Amino acid sequence: MANHFRSPRDAGAAEEPNAPATTPQAQATPQDPDDQPELEPVKVQTATIRETTPVSADDFDPSTQQGYTSVFAPLRDESAPAVNRQGKPTIAMKNVTKIYPAQPNKPALEDVSLEVYPGEFVFLVGHSGSGKSTFLKLLTRELKATSGTVMVAGQDLSTMRNYKVPYLRRQIGCVFQDFKLLPDKTTYENVAFTLECIGKPRSVIKAQVPEVLRLVGLQEKMDMYPDQLSGGEQQRVSVARAMVNRPPLLICDEPTGNLDPAISFGIMKLLERINRSGTTVLMATHDREMVDSMRKRVIALEAGHVVRDQEKGGYGYYGAL
Ligand SMILES: Nc1ncnc2c1ncn2[C@@H]1O[C@H](COP(=O)(O)OP(=O)(O)OP(=O)(O)O)[C@@H](O)[C@H]1O
């Protein structure tokens, strides 16, 4: 059995001001210690997840551990009204323009203003080169806007000092097309690494990692390395890693881009479930079928402009280019 509890190799990396949000150490969030509701395990693709106790050698009550937060939040009632758009938005962009120095006459984004509220599920669609990745990178402060204001979770990224950026990124889970797993770490270790890097106690890690792996249906593959997993399984590890600390915002850049349709559907159902437990999800995608079947809010970009912002929208005509 792999050593789940070895020290992080470079826990200090979490505090690097410019650590990209693509890394596990960038993903975390403030915790609510009272948030420990139970939830039925999810059915992922064809595998039924058995109701088991968390895989742990020790018999202890994780909820008594300081810093423990269950990843199993209650699901929002599906028949409940759509998201309440009052209060503080998770994302607020006002007149945002981004110009790359290499293309000074062609803004990648121009005068973009929009708001995304807590609990929303939003698809970001558009042709290749329309500005989707630029949009997402502005939210993690991988890029800074040339002008305008970008607010995430109430924080103004335009004026945020570099040393605060890692703390911002702890509130944003990221899932990418190419998974970005650490190849020399097991499933368990890949997820645990996120918590290790932000200094979570070993007892908390030991409780939360099996719990989140159970949620994504990988509790029986905890000791496998990424190259022993299928693409869909790897993506589920990366989803587990992104949400192990229950970030309020989950950003997904083409999360199903490398997966076949059936597997993609399982990933989308997982993301939808995470969303229904309160996490705001923003997903850039070219997956027309997925967007059309989910009927969520759709924001469409064309040449750096928002050309559509539609409740329960479809993909639109972006497939040909
Ligand atoms: N580092 C960069 N330097 C200069 N121009 C860039 C840079 N990154 C992106 N661009 C340009 O900005 C525009 C938007 O690119 P972006 O990557 O955001 O599009 P996208 O919608 O994510 O595309 P795709 O769907 O292919 O990933 C494009 O014209 C692109 O060429």
mmCIF file of C-alpha atoms and ligand atoms in Angstrom:
data_model
loop_
_atom_site.group_PDB
_atom_site.id
_atom_site.type_symbol
_atom_site.label_atom_id
_atom_site.label_comp_id
_atom_site.label_asym_id
_atom_site.label_seq_id
_atom_site.Cartn_x
_atom_site.Cartn_y
_atom_site.Cartn_z
ATOM 1 C CA MET A 1 0.000 0.000 0.000
ATOM 2 C CA ALA A 2 1.278 3.427 -0.815
ATOM 3 C CA ASN A 3 2.371 5.705 1.945
ATOM 4 C CA HIS A 4 -0.517 8.155 1.989
ATOM 5 C CA PHE A 5 0.807 10.268 4.723
ATOM 6 C CA ARG A 6 4.311 11.191 3.738
ATOM 7 C CA SER A 7 5.358 14.815 4.009
ATOM 8 C CA PRO A 8 4.678 17.091 1.059
ATOM 9 C CA ARG A 9 7.728 17.445 -1.099
ATOM 10 C CA ASP A 10 7.558 21.185 -1.235
ATOM 11 C CA ALA A 11 4.739 22.423 0.867
ATOM 12 C CA GLY A 12 6.210 25.895 0.786
ATOM 13 C CA ALA A 13 5.370 26.183 -2.883
ATOM 14 C CA ALA A 14 1.799 26.987 -1.904
ATOM 15 C CA GLU A 15 2.816 30.419 -0.891
ATOM 16 C CA GLU A 16 4.585 31.335 -4.117
ATOM 17 C CA PRO A 17 2.951 34.584 -5.208
ATOM 18 C CA ASN A 18 2.732 33.533 -8.814
ATOM 19 C CA ALA A 19 1.934 29.858 -8.401
ATOM 20 C CA PRO A 20 -0.555 29.152 -11.168
ATOM 21 C CA ALA A 21 -4.028 28.086 -10.194
ATOM 22 C CA THR A 22 -3.428 25.036 -12.349
ATOM 23 C CA THR A 23 -1.410 23.481 -9.568
ATOM 24 C CA PRO A 24 -2.951 21.518 -6.724
ATOM 25 C CA GLN A 25 -1.464 23.868 -4.179
ATOM 26 C CA ALA A 26 -3.462 26.675 -5.673
ATOM 27 C CA GLN A 27 -6.753 25.069 -4.816
ATOM 28 C CA ALA A 28 -8.302 25.590 -1.451
ATOM 29 C CA THR A 29 -10.843 27.611 0.392
ATOM 30 C CA PRO A 30 -11.803 28.853 3.783
ATOM 31 C CA GLN A 31 -13.698 26.203 5.632
ATOM 32 C CA ASP A 32 -16.965 26.027 7.486
ATOM 33 C CA PRO A 33 -16.403 23.623 10.364
ATOM 34 C CA ASP A 34 -20.124 23.130 10.861
ATOM 35 C CA ASP A 35 -20.652 21.852 7.373
ATOM 36 C CA GLN A 36 -20.686 18.109 7.710
ATOM 37 C CA PRO A 37 -23.916 16.791 6.269
ATOM 38 C CA GLU A 38 -24.201 13.323 4.873
ATOM 39 C CA LEU A 39 -24.838 12.656 1.215
ATOM 40 C CA GLU A 40 -25.465 9.528 -0.752
ATOM 41 C CA PRO A 41 -22.466 8.499 -2.860
ATOM 42 C CA VAL A 42 -22.714 9.401 -6.503
ATOM 43 C CA LYS A 43 -23.150 6.984 -9.365
ATOM 44 C CA VAL A 44 -20.357 7.654 -11.792
ATOM 45 C CA GLN A 45 -20.743 6.240 -15.294
ATOM 46 C CA THR A 46 -21.427 2.550 -14.958
ATOM 47 C CA ALA A 47 -19.861 2.030 -11.564
ATOM 48 C CA THR A 48 -22.213 2.061 -8.597
ATOM 49 C CA ILE A 49 -20.459 3.436 -5.600
ATOM 50 C CA ARG A 50 -21.000 1.282 -2.584
ATOM 51 C CA GLU A 51 -21.949 2.783 0.716
ATOM 52 C CA THR A 52 -18.831 2.177 2.736
ATOM 53 C CA THR A 53 -17.110 3.796 5.590
ATOM 54 C CA PRO A 54 -14.205 5.996 4.497
ATOM 55 C CA VAL A 55 -11.118 3.968 3.725
ATOM 56 C CA SER A 56 -9.021 4.651 6.740
ATOM 57 C CA ALA A 57 -6.902 2.490 8.946
ATOM 58 C CA ASP A 58 -7.907 4.452 11.988
ATOM 59 C CA ASP A 59 -11.263 4.311 13.624
ATOM 60 C CA PHE A 60 -11.979 7.895 14.553
ATOM 61 C CA ASP A 61 -14.639 10.512 14.047
ATOM 62 C CA PRO A 62 -13.268 12.908 11.428
ATOM 63 C CA SER A 63 -15.806 15.575 12.297
ATOM 64 C CA THR A 64 -14.046 16.057 15.593
ATOM 65 C CA GLN A 65 -10.818 16.986 13.816
ATOM 66 C CA GLN A 66 -9.935 20.632 13.748
ATOM 67 C CA GLY A 67 -10.199 22.061 10.255
ATOM 68 C CA TYR A 68 -12.321 19.206 8.958
ATOM 69 C CA THR A 69 -14.994 20.075 6.451
ATOM 70 C CA SER A 70 -17.114 17.450 4.816
ATOM 71 C CA VAL A 71 -17.098 17.598 1.040
ATOM 72 C CA PHE A 72 -20.583 16.142 1.148
ATOM 73 C CA ALA A 73 -22.717 19.240 1.274
ATOM 74 C CA PRO A 74 -26.485 18.922 0.906
ATOM 75 C CA LEU A 75 -27.743 19.071 -2.643
ATOM 76 C CA ARG A 76 -29.932 21.936 -3.722
ATOM 77 C CA ASP A 77 -33.435 20.842 -4.493
ATOM 78 C CA GLU A 78 -33.606 20.417 -8.279
ATOM 79 C CA SER A 79 -37.111 21.862 -8.343
ATOM 80 C CA ALA A 80 -35.968 24.911 -6.379
ATOM 81 C CA PRO A 81 -35.952 28.235 -8.209
ATOM 82 C CA ALA A 82 -32.844 29.201 -10.110
ATOM 83 C CA VAL A 83 -30.010 30.936 -8.391
ATOM 84 C CA ASN A 84 -30.788 33.961 -6.297
ATOM 85 C CA ARG A 85 -28.987 36.813 -7.991
ATOM 86 C CA GLN A 86 -28.925 39.078 -5.028
ATOM 87 C CA GLY A 87 -26.037 39.774 -2.771
ATOM 88 C CA LYS A 88 -22.398 39.520 -3.674
ATOM 89 C CA PRO A 89 -21.549 37.913 -7.013
ATOM 90 C CA THR A 90 -18.848 35.242 -7.114
ATOM 91 C CA ILE A 91 -17.517 36.840 -10.294
ATOM 92 C CA ALA A 92 -18.020 40.440 -11.362
ATOM 93 C CA MET A 93 -16.360 41.889 -14.443
ATOM 94 C CA LYS A 94 -16.819 45.538 -15.334
ATOM 95 C CA ASN A 95 -15.624 46.950 -18.642
ATOM 96 C CA VAL A 96 -12.784 44.453 -18.805
ATOM 97 C CA THR A 97 -10.355 44.654 -21.685
ATOM 98 C CA LYS A 98 -7.300 42.457 -22.113
ATOM 99 C CA ILE A 99 -4.710 43.274 -24.731
ATOM 100 C CA TYR A 100 -1.699 41.024 -25.166
ATOM 101 C CA PRO A 101 1.465 42.966 -25.992
ATOM 102 C CA ALA A 102 2.021 40.716 -29.015
ATOM 103 C CA GLN A 103 -1.334 41.802 -30.479
ATOM 104 C CA PRO A 104 -1.740 45.444 -29.444
ATOM 105 C CA ASN A 105 -4.411 46.180 -32.031
ATOM 106 C CA LYS A 106 -6.564 43.153 -31.362
ATOM 107 C CA PRO A 107 -7.889 42.889 -27.803
ATOM 108 C CA ALA A 108 -8.388 39.303 -26.655
ATOM 109 C CA LEU A 109 -11.291 40.631 -24.569
ATOM 110 C CA GLU A 110 -12.914 44.006 -24.974
ATOM 111 C CA ASP A 111 -15.278 45.840 -22.648
ATOM 112 C CA VAL A 112 -16.659 42.708 -21.011
ATOM 113 C CA SER A 113 -19.107 43.266 -18.165
ATOM 114 C CA LEU A 114 -20.993 40.461 -16.455
ATOM 115 C CA GLU A 115 -21.774 38.893 -13.120
ATOM 116 C CA VAL A 116 -21.956 35.283 -11.985
ATOM 117 C CA TYR A 117 -23.697 34.573 -8.686
ATOM 118 C CA PRO A 118 -23.051 31.906 -6.070
ATOM 119 C CA GLY A 119 -24.412 28.534 -7.118
ATOM 120 C CA GLU A 120 -24.657 29.301 -10.832
ATOM 121 C CA PHE A 121 -23.528 26.854 -13.511
ATOM 122 C CA VAL A 122 -22.284 28.762 -16.525
ATOM 123 C CA PHE A 123 -20.952 27.578 -19.866
ATOM 124 C CA LEU A 124 -18.514 29.807 -21.714
ATOM 125 C CA VAL A 125 -18.641 29.090 -25.432
ATOM 126 C CA GLY A 126 -17.232 30.552 -28.609
ATOM 127 C CA HIS A 127 -14.963 29.892 -31.535
ATOM 128 C CA SER A 128 -11.349 29.049 -31.023
ATOM 129 C CA GLY A 129 -9.578 32.332 -30.292
ATOM 130 C CA SER A 130 -12.728 34.097 -29.078
ATOM 131 C CA GLY A 131 -11.199 34.749 -25.654
ATOM 132 C CA LYS A 132 -12.430 31.931 -23.381
ATOM 133 C CA SER A 133 -9.047 30.986 -21.929
ATOM 134 C CA THR A 134 -8.132 34.623 -21.482
ATOM 135 C CA PHE A 135 -11.388 35.100 -19.583
ATOM 136 C CA LEU A 136 -10.606 32.202 -17.231
ATOM 137 C CA LYS A 137 -7.009 33.299 -16.697
ATOM 138 C CA LEU A 138 -8.178 36.728 -15.583
ATOM 139 C CA LEU A 139 -10.201 35.069 -12.817
ATOM 140 C CA THR A 140 -7.206 33.262 -11.342
ATOM 141 C CA ARG A 141 -4.952 36.301 -11.820
ATOM 142 C CA GLU A 142 -2.786 34.293 -14.186
ATOM 143 C CA LEU A 143 -3.350 37.414 -16.285
ATOM 144 C CA LYS A 144 -4.170 40.965 -15.289
ATOM 145 C CA ALA A 145 -6.765 42.989 -17.147
ATOM 146 C CA THR A 146 -5.406 45.840 -19.235
ATOM 147 C CA SER A 147 -8.358 47.918 -18.060
ATOM 148 C CA GLY A 148 -11.576 47.396 -16.156
ATOM 149 C CA THR A 149 -12.305 45.619 -12.901
ATOM 150 C CA VAL A 150 -12.290 41.893 -12.172
ATOM 151 C CA MET A 151 -13.777 40.857 -8.835
ATOM 152 C CA VAL A 152 -13.745 37.264 -7.582
ATOM 153 C CA ALA A 153 -15.376 36.343 -4.286
ATOM 154 C CA GLY A 154 -15.473 40.004 -3.365
ATOM 155 C CA GLN A 155 -11.796 40.603 -4.055
ATOM 156 C CA ASP A 156 -10.611 43.129 -6.599
ATOM 157 C CA LEU A 157 -8.024 41.327 -8.717
ATOM 158 C CA SER A 158 -7.055 44.494 -10.521
ATOM 159 C CA THR A 159 -5.497 45.912 -7.385
ATOM 160 C CA MET A 160 -4.659 42.708 -5.533
ATOM 161 C CA ARG A 161 -1.056 42.520 -4.366
ATOM 162 C CA ASN A 162 0.916 39.559 -5.667
ATOM 163 C CA TYR A 163 1.433 38.043 -2.233
ATOM 164 C CA LYS A 164 -2.336 37.680 -1.865
ATOM 165 C CA VAL A 165 -2.797 35.759 -5.095
ATOM 166 C CA PRO A 166 -2.171 32.302 -3.569
ATOM 167 C CA TYR A 167 -4.966 32.967 -1.089
ATOM 168 C CA LEU A 168 -7.294 33.894 -3.925
ATOM 169 C CA ARG A 169 -6.404 30.666 -5.689
ATOM 170 C CA ARG A 170 -7.313 28.640 -2.660
ATOM 171 C CA GLN A 171 -10.864 29.686 -3.353
ATOM 172 C CA ILE A 172 -10.815 28.456 -6.932
ATOM 173 C CA GLY A 173 -10.707 24.824 -7.973
ATOM 174 C CA CYS A 174 -9.458 24.227 -11.509
ATOM 175 C CA VAL A 175 -10.090 21.326 -13.864
ATOM 176 C CA PHE A 176 -8.322 21.140 -17.213
ATOM 177 C CA GLN A 177 -8.550 19.161 -20.396
ATOM 178 C CA ASP A 178 -5.168 17.523 -19.785
ATOM 179 C CA PHE A 179 -5.860 16.711 -16.106
ATOM 180 C CA LYS A 180 -2.489 18.034 -14.869
ATOM 181 C CA LEU A 181 -2.027 15.214 -12.353
ATOM 182 C CA LEU A 182 1.334 14.611 -10.740
ATOM 183 C CA PRO A 183 2.555 11.422 -12.447
ATOM 184 C CA ASP A 184 4.639 10.102 -9.565
ATOM 185 C CA LYS A 185 1.832 10.385 -7.033
ATOM 186 C CA THR A 186 -1.056 7.994 -6.504
ATOM 187 C CA THR A 187 -4.692 9.009 -6.753
ATOM 188 C CA TYR A 188 -4.737 9.504 -3.003
ATOM 189 C CA GLU A 189 -1.506 11.470 -2.980
ATOM 190 C CA ASN A 190 -2.561 13.728 -5.840
ATOM 191 C CA VAL A 191 -5.619 14.795 -3.874
ATOM 192 C CA ALA A 192 -3.862 14.879 -0.500
ATOM 193 C CA PHE A 193 -1.139 17.099 -1.925
ATOM 194 C CA THR A 194 -3.570 20.009 -2.230
ATOM 195 C CA LEU A 195 -4.353 19.813 1.460
ATOM 196 C CA GLU A 196 -0.754 19.189 2.490
ATOM 197 C CA CYS A 197 0.347 22.311 0.683
ATOM 198 C CA ILE A 198 -1.995 24.497 2.672
ATOM 199 C CA GLY A 199 -0.949 22.926 5.924
ATOM 200 C CA LYS A 200 -3.992 20.841 6.754
ATOM 201 C CA PRO A 201 -3.375 18.436 9.651
ATOM 202 C CA ARG A 202 -2.705 14.838 8.728
ATOM 203 C CA SER A 203 -5.863 13.693 10.511
ATOM 204 C CA VAL A 204 -7.979 16.006 8.353
ATOM 205 C CA ILE A 205 -6.295 14.833 5.171
ATOM 206 C CA LYS A 206 -6.836 11.261 6.216
ATOM 207 C CA ALA A 207 -10.554 11.927 6.613
ATOM 208 C CA GLN A 208 -11.239 14.208 3.670
ATOM 209 C CA VAL A 209 -9.326 12.535 0.882
ATOM 210 C CA PRO A 210 -11.121 9.172 1.059
ATOM 211 C CA GLU A 211 -14.387 11.029 1.362
ATOM 212 C CA VAL A 212 -13.888 13.028 -1.800
ATOM 213 C CA LEU A 213 -12.573 9.971 -3.649
ATOM 214 C CA ARG A 214 -15.711 8.143 -2.641
ATOM 215 C CA LEU A 215 -17.756 11.000 -4.065
ATOM 216 C CA VAL A 216 -16.075 10.679 -7.440
ATOM 217 C CA GLY A 217 -16.218 6.883 -7.333
ATOM 218 C CA LEU A 218 -12.493 6.235 -7.038
ATOM 219 C CA GLN A 219 -12.155 4.930 -3.522
ATOM 220 C CA GLU A 220 -10.993 1.595 -4.862
ATOM 221 C CA LYS A 221 -8.274 3.165 -7.016
ATOM 222 C CA MET A 222 -6.636 5.266 -4.330
ATOM 223 C CA ASP A 223 -3.280 3.571 -4.679
ATOM 224 C CA MET A 224 -3.052 3.684 -8.450
ATOM 225 C CA TYR A 225 -0.859 6.088 -10.375
ATOM 226 C CA PRO A 226 -2.246 8.293 -13.156
ATOM 227 C CA ASP A 227 -0.819 6.055 -15.883
ATOM 228 C CA GLN A 228 -2.805 3.155 -14.437
ATOM 229 C CA LEU A 229 -6.081 5.043 -14.792
ATOM 230 C CA SER A 230 -8.336 5.676 -17.779
ATOM 231 C CA GLY A 231 -8.806 9.229 -19.064
ATOM 232 C CA GLY A 232 -12.178 9.502 -17.366
ATOM 233 C CA GLU A 233 -10.730 8.247 -14.095
ATOM 234 C CA GLN A 234 -7.867 10.714 -14.317
ATOM 235 C CA GLN A 235 -10.328 13.514 -14.853
ATOM 236 C CA ARG A 236 -12.272 12.372 -11.816
ATOM 237 C CA VAL A 237 -9.061 12.546 -9.780
ATOM 238 C CA SER A 238 -8.576 16.064 -11.002
ATOM 239 C CA VAL A 239 -12.166 16.967 -10.077
ATOM 240 C CA ALA A 240 -11.605 15.444 -6.627
ATOM 241 C CA ARG A 241 -8.435 17.456 -6.256
ATOM 242 C CA ALA A 242 -10.154 20.646 -7.346
ATOM 243 C CA MET A 243 -12.972 20.302 -4.855
ATOM 244 C CA VAL A 244 -11.418 18.581 -1.854
ATOM 245 C CA ASN A 245 -11.427 21.857 0.013
ATOM 246 C CA ARG A 246 -14.851 22.885 -1.216
ATOM 247 C CA PRO A 247 -13.851 25.996 -3.111
ATOM 248 C CA PRO A 248 -16.745 28.349 -3.779
ATOM 249 C CA LEU A 249 -15.745 28.535 -7.449
ATOM 250 C CA LEU A 250 -14.835 25.732 -9.823
ATOM 251 C CA ILE A 251 -13.304 26.727 -13.160
ATOM 252 C CA CYS A 252 -13.190 24.100 -15.865
ATOM 253 C CA ASP A 253 -11.359 24.595 -19.155
ATOM 254 C CA GLU A 254 -12.532 21.977 -21.660
ATOM 255 C CA PRO A 255 -12.782 19.283 -18.971
ATOM 256 C CA THR A 256 -14.277 16.760 -21.378
ATOM 257 C CA GLY A 257 -12.113 17.658 -24.354
ATOM 258 C CA ASN A 258 -10.072 14.447 -24.184
ATOM 259 C CA LEU A 259 -12.882 12.104 -23.247
ATOM 260 C CA ASP A 260 -15.366 10.129 -25.234
ATOM 261 C CA PRO A 261 -19.050 11.120 -24.983
ATOM 262 C CA ALA A 262 -20.140 8.525 -22.429
ATOM 263 C CA ILE A 263 -17.265 9.324 -20.099
ATOM 264 C CA SER A 264 -17.793 13.054 -20.626
ATOM 265 C CA PHE A 265 -21.367 12.652 -19.545
ATOM 266 C CA GLY A 266 -20.251 11.064 -16.265
ATOM 267 C CA ILE A 267 -17.875 13.952 -15.619
ATOM 268 C CA MET A 268 -20.590 16.480 -16.383
ATOM 269 C CA LYS A 269 -23.013 14.768 -14.039
ATOM 270 C CA LEU A 270 -20.359 14.914 -11.355
ATOM 271 C CA LEU A 271 -19.812 18.621 -11.950
ATOM 272 C CA GLU A 272 -23.523 19.240 -11.920
ATOM 273 C CA ARG A 273 -23.796 17.452 -8.628
ATOM 274 C CA ILE A 274 -20.981 19.540 -7.187
ATOM 275 C CA ASN A 275 -22.790 22.630 -8.426
ATOM 276 C CA ARG A 276 -26.000 21.531 -6.760
ATOM 277 C CA SER A 277 -24.157 21.392 -3.476
ATOM 278 C CA GLY A 278 -23.531 25.138 -3.806
ATOM 279 C CA THR A 279 -20.294 25.504 -5.765
ATOM 280 C CA THR A 280 -20.353 28.012 -8.606
ATOM 281 C CA VAL A 281 -19.166 26.310 -11.802
ATOM 282 C CA LEU A 282 -17.809 28.125 -14.839
ATOM 283 C CA MET A 283 -16.904 25.926 -17.760
ATOM 284 C CA ALA A 284 -15.306 26.823 -21.090
ATOM 285 C CA THR A 285 -16.196 24.205 -23.637
ATOM 286 C CA HIS A 286 -16.606 23.295 -27.286
ATOM 287 C CA ASP A 287 -18.852 20.379 -26.345
ATOM 288 C CA ARG A 288 -22.026 21.301 -28.181
ATOM 289 C CA GLU A 289 -23.974 18.200 -27.201
ATOM 290 C CA MET A 290 -23.190 18.711 -23.541
ATOM 291 C CA VAL A 291 -24.205 22.361 -23.502
ATOM 292 C CA ASP A 292 -27.400 21.605 -25.393
ATOM 293 C CA SER A 293 -28.342 18.784 -23.053
ATOM 294 C CA MET A 294 -27.590 20.606 -19.784
ATOM 295 C CA ARG A 295 -29.585 23.796 -20.471
ATOM 296 C CA LYS A 296 -27.598 26.030 -18.153
ATOM 297 C CA ARG A 297 -26.660 29.678 -18.509
ATOM 298 C CA VAL A 298 -24.550 30.197 -21.618
ATOM 299 C CA ILE A 299 -22.191 33.113 -22.183
ATOM 300 C CA ALA A 300 -20.929 33.274 -25.750
ATOM 301 C CA LEU A 301 -17.807 35.149 -26.792
ATOM 302 C CA GLU A 302 -16.916 36.296 -30.263
ATOM 303 C CA ALA A 303 -13.666 38.082 -30.973
ATOM 304 C CA GLY A 304 -13.374 39.108 -27.344
ATOM 305 C CA HIS A 305 -16.950 40.389 -26.938
ATOM 306 C CA VAL A 306 -19.881 38.867 -25.088
ATOM 307 C CA VAL A 307 -22.405 38.332 -27.852
ATOM 308 C CA ARG A 308 -24.896 36.246 -25.882
ATOM 309 C CA ASP A 309 -25.737 35.706 -22.219
ATOM 310 C CA GLN A 310 -28.644 33.351 -22.039
ATOM 311 C CA GLU A 311 -30.467 31.514 -19.276
ATOM 312 C CA LYS A 312 -30.920 27.823 -20.060
ATOM 313 C CA GLY A 313 -29.182 28.373 -23.350
ATOM 314 C CA GLY A 314 -27.852 26.082 -26.021
ATOM 315 C CA TYR A 315 -24.442 25.942 -27.621
ATOM 316 C CA GLY A 316 -25.286 27.960 -30.716
ATOM 317 C CA TYR A 317 -23.444 28.005 -33.986
ATOM 318 C CA TYR A 318 -19.836 27.809 -32.977
ATOM 319 C CA GLY A 319 -18.894 24.360 -34.186
ATOM 320 C CA ALA A 320 -17.843 25.064 -37.717
ATOM 321 C CA LEU A 321 -14.737 27.142 -37.044
HETATM 322 N N1 LIG B 1 -0.053 34.901 -24.938
HETATM 323 C C1 LIG B 1 -0.675 35.486 -25.945
HETATM 324 N N2 LIG B 1 -0.074 36.455 -26.667
HETATM 325 C C2 LIG B 1 -0.706 37.075 -27.688
HETATM 326 N N3 LIG B 1 -1.970 36.776 -28.067
HETATM 327 C C3 LIG B 1 -2.614 35.812 -27.384
HETATM 328 C C4 LIG B 1 -2.012 35.115 -26.301
HETATM 329 N N4 LIG B 1 -2.892 34.225 -25.822
HETATM 330 C C5 LIG B 1 -3.995 34.347 -26.566
HETATM 331 N N5 LIG B 1 -3.836 35.292 -27.493
HETATM 332 C C6 LIG B 1 -4.822 35.734 -28.478
HETATM 333 O O1 LIG B 1 -5.969 36.173 -27.780
HETATM 334 C C7 LIG B 1 -7.143 35.768 -28.448
HETATM 335 C C8 LIG B 1 -8.002 34.935 -27.505
HETATM 336 O O2 LIG B 1 -7.304 33.731 -27.213
HETATM 337 P P1 LIG B 1 -7.849 32.658 -26.167
HETATM 338 O O3 LIG B 1 -6.777 31.634 -25.981
HETATM 339 O O4 LIG B 1 -8.354 33.358 -24.981
HETATM 340 O O5 LIG B 1 -9.062 32.040 -27.005
HETATM 341 P P2 LIG B 1 -9.946 30.731 -26.699
HETATM 342 O O6 LIG B 1 -11.348 31.109 -26.974
HETATM 343 O O7 LIG B 1 -9.612 30.203 -25.374
HETATM 344 O O8 LIG B 1 -9.433 29.728 -27.817
HETATM 345 P P3 LIG B 1 -9.445 28.115 -27.782
HETATM 346 O O9 LIG B 1 -10.872 27.701 -27.791
HETATM 347 O O10 LIG B 1 -8.738 27.756 -29.039
HETATM 348 O O11 LIG B 1 -8.692 27.697 -26.552
HETATM 349 C C9 LIG B 1 -6.694 35.040 -29.704
HETATM 350 O O12 LIG B 1 -6.696 35.954 -30.769
HETATM 351 C C10 LIG B 1 -5.290 34.600 -29.381
HETATM 352 O O13 LIG B 1 -4.504 34.536 -30.539
#
